[in-house]
Amino acid sequence: MKEIILCEGSTDYVLLQYYMREAYKWADDKNKQRNILRFPGQPSRNLLKESNVLTVAAVGGCSQLSNGLKKVLETNRLSSPAASEAYNKIVIVTDRDEIGTEEVFIAAVGRLLDEYQVVYEEISHNKWMSCTMKNQIGMFIPFSILLLIIPFEENGAMETFLLNAVAAADSYDKILIDKCADFVDAADPEKRYLINRRYVTKAKFDTYFSIRTPAVQFVQRQDIIKNVKWEQYNTIQKAFEKLQEL
């Protein structure tokens, strides 16, 4: 089976990739990255479990999520069922802070599904939705969509979970993380740039790593991230448990 997770940007891409590997035992194989679905200027990676392939792909921001879904639906439309080219499960990960309202996003997804003449159930967040569409030769393609709309309260964001885990493991890093958080909280009092909670969360995460690995040492950052016990994240953010069904 082919499955895909569409997320907003590179930070979400890195964290989701490690989460799927550490929490749900998907494997990374550098030899299985050919012909991967990718969006302009954005990272994408195939993960494997038994005979299943899961693509984790950033689309370039919340405004591009609809275009990401459109590209996946187009892939299904052009697919041949015998060649197993269609995506069986599609997950879209976003949060309410960046899309304005849940209803607006759901309406946008509905319009796109209608454009591709997809037969689907009522759209709702954090619930798998059964869908059917025709491919280019008129054969019906069954698949499922999960809109994972995360409220991202302070203790619910993946970035916050990671920073808390690092702080618990090292007292010096805890001091650094706390100082970075205090700086971000005070840095933009007029909220000209950090206009919502999600931006504040990302800024705290990025500020810590800009000091911890100032030379953008990608391998070192990956080592920090992969050593976090991501399986414990479900105790904080129950919605991510649905990713176990991939």
CSV table of C-alpha atoms in Angstrom, one decimal:
chain,number,residue,atom,x,y,z
A,1,MET,CA,0.0,0.0,0.0
A,2,LYS,CA,1.0,3.6,-0.6
A,3,GLU,CA,0.2,6.2,2.0
A,4,ILE,CA,1.2,9.8,2.5
A,5,ILE,CA,1.3,12.5,5.2
A,6,LEU,CA,1.1,16.1,4.0
A,7,CYS,CA,2.4,18.7,6.5
A,8,GLU,CA,3.1,22.4,6.3
A,9,GLY,CA,6.9,22.9,6.5
A,10,SER,CA,10.3,21.5,7.1
A,11,THR,CA,10.1,21.4,10.9
A,12,ASP,CA,6.8,19.5,10.8
A,13,TYR,CA,8.4,17.2,8.2
A,14,VAL,CA,11.4,16.4,10.4
A,15,LEU,CA,9.4,15.8,13.5
A,16,LEU,CA,6.7,13.7,11.9
A,17,GLN,CA,9.3,11.6,10.1
A,18,TYR,CA,11.1,10.7,13.4
A,19,TYR,CA,7.8,10.3,15.2
A,20,MET,CA,6.6,7.6,12.7
A,21,ARG,CA,10.0,5.9,12.9
A,22,GLU,CA,10.4,5.9,16.6
A,23,ALA,CA,6.8,5.5,17.8
A,24,TYR,CA,5.4,3.2,15.0
A,25,LYS,CA,8.5,1.5,13.7
A,26,TRP,CA,8.6,2.8,10.1
A,27,ALA,CA,12.0,2.3,8.6
A,28,ASP,CA,14.1,4.6,6.4
A,29,ASP,CA,15.7,3.1,3.4
A,30,LYS,CA,17.8,5.5,1.2
A,31,ASN,CA,17.4,3.0,-1.7
A,32,LYS,CA,13.6,3.6,-1.8
A,33,GLN,CA,13.5,7.3,-2.6
A,34,ARG,CA,13.2,7.2,-6.4
A,35,ASN,CA,10.1,8.8,-8.0
A,36,ILE,CA,9.0,10.2,-4.7
A,37,LEU,CA,6.2,12.7,-4.6
A,38,ARG,CA,7.8,16.1,-3.9
A,39,PHE,CA,6.6,19.7,-3.8
A,40,PRO,CA,8.8,22.6,-5.1
A,41,GLY,CA,11.6,23.4,-2.7
A,42,GLN,CA,10.3,21.2,0.0
A,43,PRO,CA,11.6,18.0,1.6
A,44,SER,CA,10.0,14.6,1.1
A,45,ARG,CA,10.9,11.1,2.4
A,46,ASN,CA,9.7,7.5,1.9
A,47,LEU,CA,9.4,5.3,5.0
A,48,LEU,CA,8.8,1.5,4.8
A,49,LYS,CA,7.0,-1.0,6.9
A,50,GLU,CA,6.7,-4.5,5.5
A,51,SER,CA,5.3,-4.0,2.0
A,52,ASN,CA,3.9,-0.6,2.7
A,53,VAL,CA,5.4,2.8,1.7
A,54,LEU,CA,4.6,6.0,3.6
A,55,THR,CA,5.6,9.3,2.2
A,56,VAL,CA,6.1,12.2,4.6
A,57,ALA,CA,6.0,15.4,2.5
A,58,ALA,CA,6.1,19.1,3.4
A,59,VAL,CA,4.1,21.3,1.0
A,60,GLY,CA,5.5,24.8,1.9
A,61,GLY,CA,3.1,26.2,4.4
A,62,CYS,CA,-0.6,26.0,5.4
A,63,SER,CA,-1.7,27.9,2.2
A,64,GLN,CA,-0.2,25.1,0.1
A,65,LEU,CA,-2.0,22.2,1.8
A,66,SER,CA,-4.9,22.3,-0.7
A,67,ASN,CA,-2.4,22.2,-3.6
A,68,GLY,CA,-0.7,19.3,-1.9
A,69,LEU,CA,-4.0,17.3,-1.7
A,70,LYS,CA,-4.8,18.2,-5.3
A,71,LYS,CA,-1.5,16.7,-6.4
A,72,VAL,CA,-2.2,13.5,-4.5
A,73,LEU,CA,-5.7,13.3,-6.0
A,74,GLU,CA,-4.3,13.9,-9.4
A,75,THR,CA,-1.8,11.0,-8.8
A,76,ASN,CA,-4.8,8.8,-7.9
A,77,ARG,CA,-6.7,9.9,-11.0
A,78,LEU,CA,-3.8,9.0,-13.3
A,79,SER,CA,-3.0,5.7,-11.5
A,80,SER,CA,-3.5,2.2,-12.6
A,81,PRO,CA,-4.8,0.0,-9.8
A,82,ALA,CA,-2.9,-3.0,-11.0
A,83,ALA,CA,0.3,-1.1,-10.6
A,84,SER,CA,-0.5,0.0,-7.0
A,85,GLU,CA,0.2,3.6,-7.9
A,86,ALA,CA,-2.7,5.1,-6.0
A,87,TYR,CA,-2.4,6.4,-2.4
A,88,ASN,CA,-4.6,4.3,-0.1
A,89,LYS,CA,-4.4,6.6,2.9
A,90,ILE,CA,-3.9,10.4,2.9
A,91,VAL,CA,-3.2,12.4,6.0
A,92,ILE,CA,-3.2,16.2,6.2
A,93,VAL,CA,-1.6,17.6,9.3
A,94,THR,CA,-2.3,21.3,10.2
A,95,ASP,CA,-3.4,23.4,13.1
A,96,ARG,CA,-6.2,25.9,13.8
A,97,ASP,CA,-3.9,28.8,14.6
A,98,GLU,CA,-2.6,29.0,11.0
A,99,ILE,CA,-5.7,28.2,9.0
A,100,GLY,CA,-8.1,30.6,10.7
A,101,THR,CA,-11.0,28.3,11.4
A,102,GLU,CA,-11.6,24.6,11.1
A,103,GLU,CA,-14.7,25.1,9.1
A,104,VAL,CA,-12.8,27.2,6.4
A,105,PHE,CA,-10.3,24.4,5.9
A,106,ILE,CA,-12.9,21.6,5.8
A,107,ALA,CA,-14.8,23.6,3.2
A,108,ALA,CA,-11.7,24.0,1.1
A,109,VAL,CA,-11.1,20.2,1.2
A,110,GLY,CA,-14.7,19.6,0.3
A,111,ARG,CA,-14.5,21.8,-2.8
A,112,LEU,CA,-11.3,20.0,-3.9
A,113,LEU,CA,-12.9,16.6,-3.5
A,114,ASP,CA,-15.9,17.7,-5.5
A,115,GLU,CA,-13.7,19.0,-8.2
A,116,TYR,CA,-12.3,15.5,-8.6
A,117,GLN,CA,-15.7,13.9,-8.3
A,118,VAL,CA,-14.8,12.1,-5.1
A,119,VAL,CA,-17.6,10.3,-3.3
A,120,TYR,CA,-17.0,10.8,0.4
A,121,GLU,CA,-18.6,10.8,3.8
A,122,GLU,CA,-19.2,13.9,5.9
A,123,ILE,CA,-15.8,15.7,6.4
A,124,SER,CA,-14.7,16.2,10.0
A,125,HIS,CA,-11.4,16.6,11.8
A,126,ASN,CA,-9.4,13.8,13.4
A,127,LYS,CA,-11.6,11.1,11.8
A,128,TRP,CA,-10.8,8.7,8.9
A,129,MET,CA,-13.1,9.4,6.0
A,130,SER,CA,-13.8,6.7,3.3
A,131,CYS,CA,-13.6,8.0,-0.3
A,132,THR,CA,-14.0,6.6,-3.8
A,133,MET,CA,-13.0,8.2,-7.1
A,134,LYS,CA,-12.5,7.1,-10.7
A,135,ASN,CA,-9.1,6.9,-12.3
A,136,GLN,CA,-8.4,7.9,-15.9
A,137,ILE,CA,-9.8,4.6,-17.3
A,138,GLY,CA,-13.0,4.8,-15.3
A,139,MET,CA,-12.1,2.3,-12.6
A,140,PHE,CA,-13.0,3.1,-9.0
A,141,ILE,CA,-10.2,3.8,-6.6
A,142,PRO,CA,-11.0,3.4,-2.9
A,143,PHE,CA,-9.0,5.4,-0.4
A,144,SER,CA,-9.2,7.2,3.0
A,145,ILE,CA,-8.4,10.7,4.2
A,146,LEU,CA,-7.6,11.9,7.7
A,147,LEU,CA,-7.7,15.6,8.5
A,148,LEU,CA,-5.5,15.9,11.5
A,149,ILE,CA,-6.3,19.4,12.8
A,150,ILE,CA,-4.3,19.9,16.0
A,151,PRO,CA,-5.3,22.6,18.4
A,152,PHE,CA,-1.6,22.7,19.6
A,153,GLU,CA,-2.2,23.9,23.1
A,154,GLU,CA,1.1,24.7,24.8
A,155,ASN,CA,1.8,21.1,25.9
A,156,GLY,CA,0.4,19.6,22.7
A,157,ALA,CA,2.9,20.8,20.0
A,158,MET,CA,5.5,18.3,18.9
A,159,GLU,CA,8.2,21.0,19.3
A,160,THR,CA,7.2,21.7,22.9
A,161,PHE,CA,7.3,18.0,23.6
A,162,LEU,CA,10.8,17.7,22.2
A,163,LEU,CA,12.1,20.7,24.1
A,164,ASN,CA,10.6,19.3,27.4
A,165,ALA,CA,12.3,15.9,26.7
A,166,VAL,CA,15.7,17.6,26.1
A,167,ALA,CA,15.3,19.8,29.2
A,168,ALA,CA,14.5,16.7,31.3
A,169,ALA,CA,17.6,14.9,30.1
A,170,ASP,CA,20.1,17.7,30.7
A,171,SER,CA,20.0,20.5,33.3
A,172,TYR,CA,22.2,22.8,31.3
A,173,ASP,CA,20.0,22.5,28.2
A,174,LYS,CA,17.0,23.2,30.4
A,175,ILE,CA,18.5,26.5,31.4
A,176,LEU,CA,19.1,27.3,27.8
A,177,ILE,CA,15.6,26.3,26.7
A,178,ASP,CA,14.1,28.4,29.5
A,179,LYS,CA,16.1,31.5,28.5
A,180,CYS,CA,15.2,31.0,24.8
A,181,ALA,CA,11.5,30.8,25.8
A,182,ASP,CA,11.7,33.9,27.9
A,183,PHE,CA,13.4,35.8,25.1
A,184,VAL,CA,10.8,34.8,22.5
A,185,ASP,CA,7.9,35.7,24.9
A,186,ALA,CA,9.4,39.2,25.4
A,187,ALA,CA,10.9,39.9,21.9
A,188,ASP,CA,7.8,40.9,20.0
A,189,PRO,CA,5.4,42.7,22.5
A,190,GLU,CA,3.3,44.3,19.7
A,191,LYS,CA,2.8,40.9,18.0
A,192,ARG,CA,3.9,42.2,14.6
A,193,TYR,CA,5.6,38.9,13.7
A,194,LEU,CA,4.7,36.3,16.3
A,195,ILE,CA,1.0,36.7,15.5
A,196,ASN,CA,-0.3,33.4,17.0
A,197,ARG,CA,0.7,30.6,19.4
A,198,ARG,CA,2.0,28.4,16.7
A,199,TYR,CA,4.6,31.0,15.6
A,200,VAL,CA,5.6,31.4,19.2
A,201,THR,CA,6.1,27.7,19.6
A,202,LYS,CA,8.2,27.4,16.5
A,203,ALA,CA,10.3,30.4,17.4
A,204,LYS,CA,11.2,28.9,20.8
A,205,PHE,CA,12.1,25.7,19.1
A,206,ASP,CA,14.2,27.3,16.4
A,207,THR,CA,15.9,29.7,18.8
A,208,TYR,CA,17.1,26.8,21.0
A,209,PHE,CA,18.5,25.0,18.0
A,210,SER,CA,20.1,28.1,16.6
A,211,ILE,CA,22.2,28.2,19.8
A,212,ARG,CA,22.6,24.5,20.4
A,213,THR,CA,23.8,23.8,16.8
A,214,PRO,CA,24.6,27.3,15.4
A,215,ALA,CA,26.4,26.0,12.3
A,216,VAL,CA,23.2,24.2,11.2
A,217,GLN,CA,24.9,20.8,11.8
A,218,PHE,CA,22.1,18.7,10.4
A,219,VAL,CA,23.4,15.4,11.7
A,220,GLN,CA,23.8,16.7,15.2
A,221,ARG,CA,20.2,18.1,15.2
A,222,GLN,CA,18.9,14.7,13.9
A,223,ASP,CA,20.8,13.0,16.7
A,224,ILE,CA,19.1,15.2,19.3
A,225,ILE,CA,15.6,14.6,17.7
A,226,LYS,CA,15.9,10.9,17.2
A,227,ASN,CA,17.0,10.3,20.8
A,228,VAL,CA,13.6,11.6,22.1
A,229,LYS,CA,11.1,8.9,23.2
A,230,TRP,CA,8.5,9.9,20.6
A,231,GLU,CA,6.2,7.0,21.7
A,232,GLN,CA,5.5,9.0,24.8
A,233,TYR,CA,4.0,11.8,22.7
A,234,ASN,CA,0.7,10.1,22.5
A,235,THR,CA,0.2,10.7,26.3
A,236,ILE,CA,0.1,14.4,25.5
A,237,GLN,CA,-1.5,14.6,22.1
A,238,LYS,CA,-4.1,11.8,21.7
A,239,ALA,CA,-5.0,12.9,18.1
A,240,PHE,CA,-1.7,11.5,16.9
A,241,GLU,CA,-2.7,8.0,17.9
A,242,LYS,CA,-4.6,7.8,14.6
A,243,LEU,CA,-1.3,7.8,12.8
A,244,GLN,CA,-0.8,4.3,14.2
A,245,GLU,CA,-3.4,3.1,11.6
A,246,LEU,CA,-1.1,3.9,8.7
